[in-house]
Short mmCIF file of C-alpha atoms in Angstrom, two decimals:
data_model
loop_
_atom_site.label_atom_id
_atom_site.label_comp_id
_atom_site.label_asym_id
_atom_site.label_seq_id
_atom_site.Cartn_x
_atom_site.Cartn_y
_atom_site.Cartn_z
CA ASP J 1 -15.36 9.05 -0.07
CA VAL J 2 -15.15 5.57 -1.76
CA LEU J 3 -19.74 5.26 -1.99
CA ASP J 4 -19.40 8.48 -3.89
CA PRO J 5 -16.03 9.91 -5.17
CA GLU J 6 -18.04 12.92 -6.65
CA ARG J 7 -20.29 14.15 -3.20
CA LEU J 8 -19.68 17.83 -2.14
CA ILE J 9 -18.49 18.03 1.30
CA GLN J 10 -18.17 21.26 3.21
CA CYS J 11 -15.19 22.25 4.05
CA PRO J 12 -14.62 22.49 7.91
CA LEU J 13 -12.16 26.01 8.11
CA VAL J 14 -13.87 27.50 5.67
CA LYS J 15 -17.79 27.24 5.80
CA HIS J 16 -18.78 28.26 2.07
CA HIS J 17 -16.04 25.85 0.41
CA GLN J 18 -17.73 22.85 -0.92
CA ILE J 19 -15.58 19.87 -2.13
CA ARG J 20 -15.76 16.96 -4.43
CA ALA J 21 -15.04 13.60 -1.95
CA ARG J 22 -12.51 12.72 -3.89
CA ARG J 23 -10.50 15.97 -3.90
CA PHE J 24 -11.36 16.55 0.36
CA PRO J 25 -7.96 15.54 1.70
CA TYR J 26 -5.40 17.25 -1.00
CA HIS J 27 -7.90 20.61 -0.13
CA LEU J 28 -7.66 20.27 3.50
CA VAL J 29 -3.75 20.59 3.37
CA LYS J 30 -3.74 23.62 0.88
CA CYS J 31 -6.69 25.12 3.17
CA LYS J 32 -4.67 24.84 6.52
CA GLU J 33 -1.75 26.44 4.91
CA SER J 34 -4.22 28.81 4.41
CA ASN J 35 -5.53 29.36 7.04
CA PRO J 36 -3.29 28.90 9.73
CA GLU J 37 -5.23 30.81 12.38
CA ILE J 38 -8.53 28.85 11.98
CA ALA J 39 -6.44 25.75 11.67
CA LYS J 40 -4.98 26.67 14.78
CA LYS J 41 -8.67 26.13 16.59
CA LEU J 42 -9.42 22.69 15.19
CA ALA J 43 -8.22 19.57 16.16
CA THR J 44 -7.97 15.89 13.73
CA CYS J 45 -9.33 12.79 14.53
CA PRO J 46 -7.23 10.53 15.47
CA PHE J 47 -9.12 8.12 14.06
CA ASN J 48 -9.96 10.26 10.45
CA ALA J 49 -7.89 12.56 9.52
CA ARG J 50 -10.17 14.29 7.55
CA HIS J 51 -12.33 14.92 10.83
CA LEU J 52 -11.22 18.43 11.66
CA VAL J 53 -13.30 19.70 14.95
CA PRO J 54 -13.06 22.45 17.73
CA GLN J 55 -10.55 21.61 19.87
CA ALA J 56 -12.80 21.83 22.79
CA ASP J 57 -15.37 19.06 21.01
CA LEU J 58 -12.55 16.43 20.00
CA SER J 59 -13.40 14.67 23.61
CA ASP J 60 -17.21 14.39 22.71
CA HIS J 61 -16.27 13.72 18.65
CA ILE J 62 -13.86 11.14 19.88
CA MET J 63 -16.92 9.28 21.79
CA LYS J 64 -19.25 9.41 18.82
CA CYS J 65 -16.84 9.22 15.78
CA ASN J 66 -18.38 6.32 13.44
CA ASP J 67 -14.93 5.53 11.96
CA LYS J 68 -13.96 4.51 15.60
CA ALA J 69 -16.04 1.25 15.50
CA PHE J 70 -13.97 0.14 12.14
CA MET J 71 -10.32 0.71 14.55
CA GLU J 72 -11.98 -1.37 17.45
CA GLN J 73 -13.05 -3.60 14.77
CA ASP J 74 -9.53 -3.92 13.34
CA VAL J 75 -7.61 -4.31 16.89
CA VAL J 76 -10.04 -6.98 17.46
CA SER J 77 -10.08 -9.23 14.44
CA ARG J 78 -6.48 -9.84 14.55
CA PRO J 79 -4.71 -12.85 15.11
CA SER J 80 -3.37 -12.47 18.70
CA GLU J 81 0.02 -13.31 18.35
CA PRO J 82 2.85 -13.46 20.64
CA PRO J 83 5.11 -10.30 20.62
CA GLN J 84 8.13 -10.77 18.73
CA GLU J 85 11.78 -9.80 20.16
CA GLN J 86 12.69 -6.32 19.52
CA PRO J 87 15.93 -6.39 16.97
CA ASN J 88 18.98 -4.97 18.71
CA ASN J 89 19.91 -1.26 17.36
CA GLY J 90 23.19 -2.00 18.69
CA SER J 91 25.55 -3.19 15.59
CA THR J 92 27.34 -6.42 16.18
CA TRP J 93 29.09 -6.25 12.56
CA GLN J 94 33.27 -6.28 12.95
CA ALA J 95 35.96 -5.51 10.06
CA PRO J 96 37.23 -8.86 8.58
CA PRO J 97 41.03 -9.13 9.29
CA CYS J 98 43.03 -7.31 7.01
CA ASP J 99 46.25 -8.58 5.85
CA GLU J 100 47.45 -5.37 3.44
CA ASP J 101 49.82 -2.98 4.84
CA TRP J 102 49.07 0.21 3.11
CA GLU J 103 52.15 2.04 4.22
CA THR J 104 54.75 -0.76 3.13
#
């Protein structure tokens, strides 16, 4: 948390875990590994990976997520630019002609 990195946050996987905000992302990774059965039942918010909610509640969370506004604001504030041409994935490089004959 930018405002208070020392603030305690409750873990969404194990309710009695209280983690400092600055350590929360690291805790989520380890706690998911330690509790795979609980982690399977939770879904990750597309706007903030720190938001883990029951899978059944994900669509409701997406509609109400505070971080959704930040994403929408970012998309709206970008200057509209014409789409750039996609680079060709096929290589057009050719080896230069070689006068060497390794057989002679």
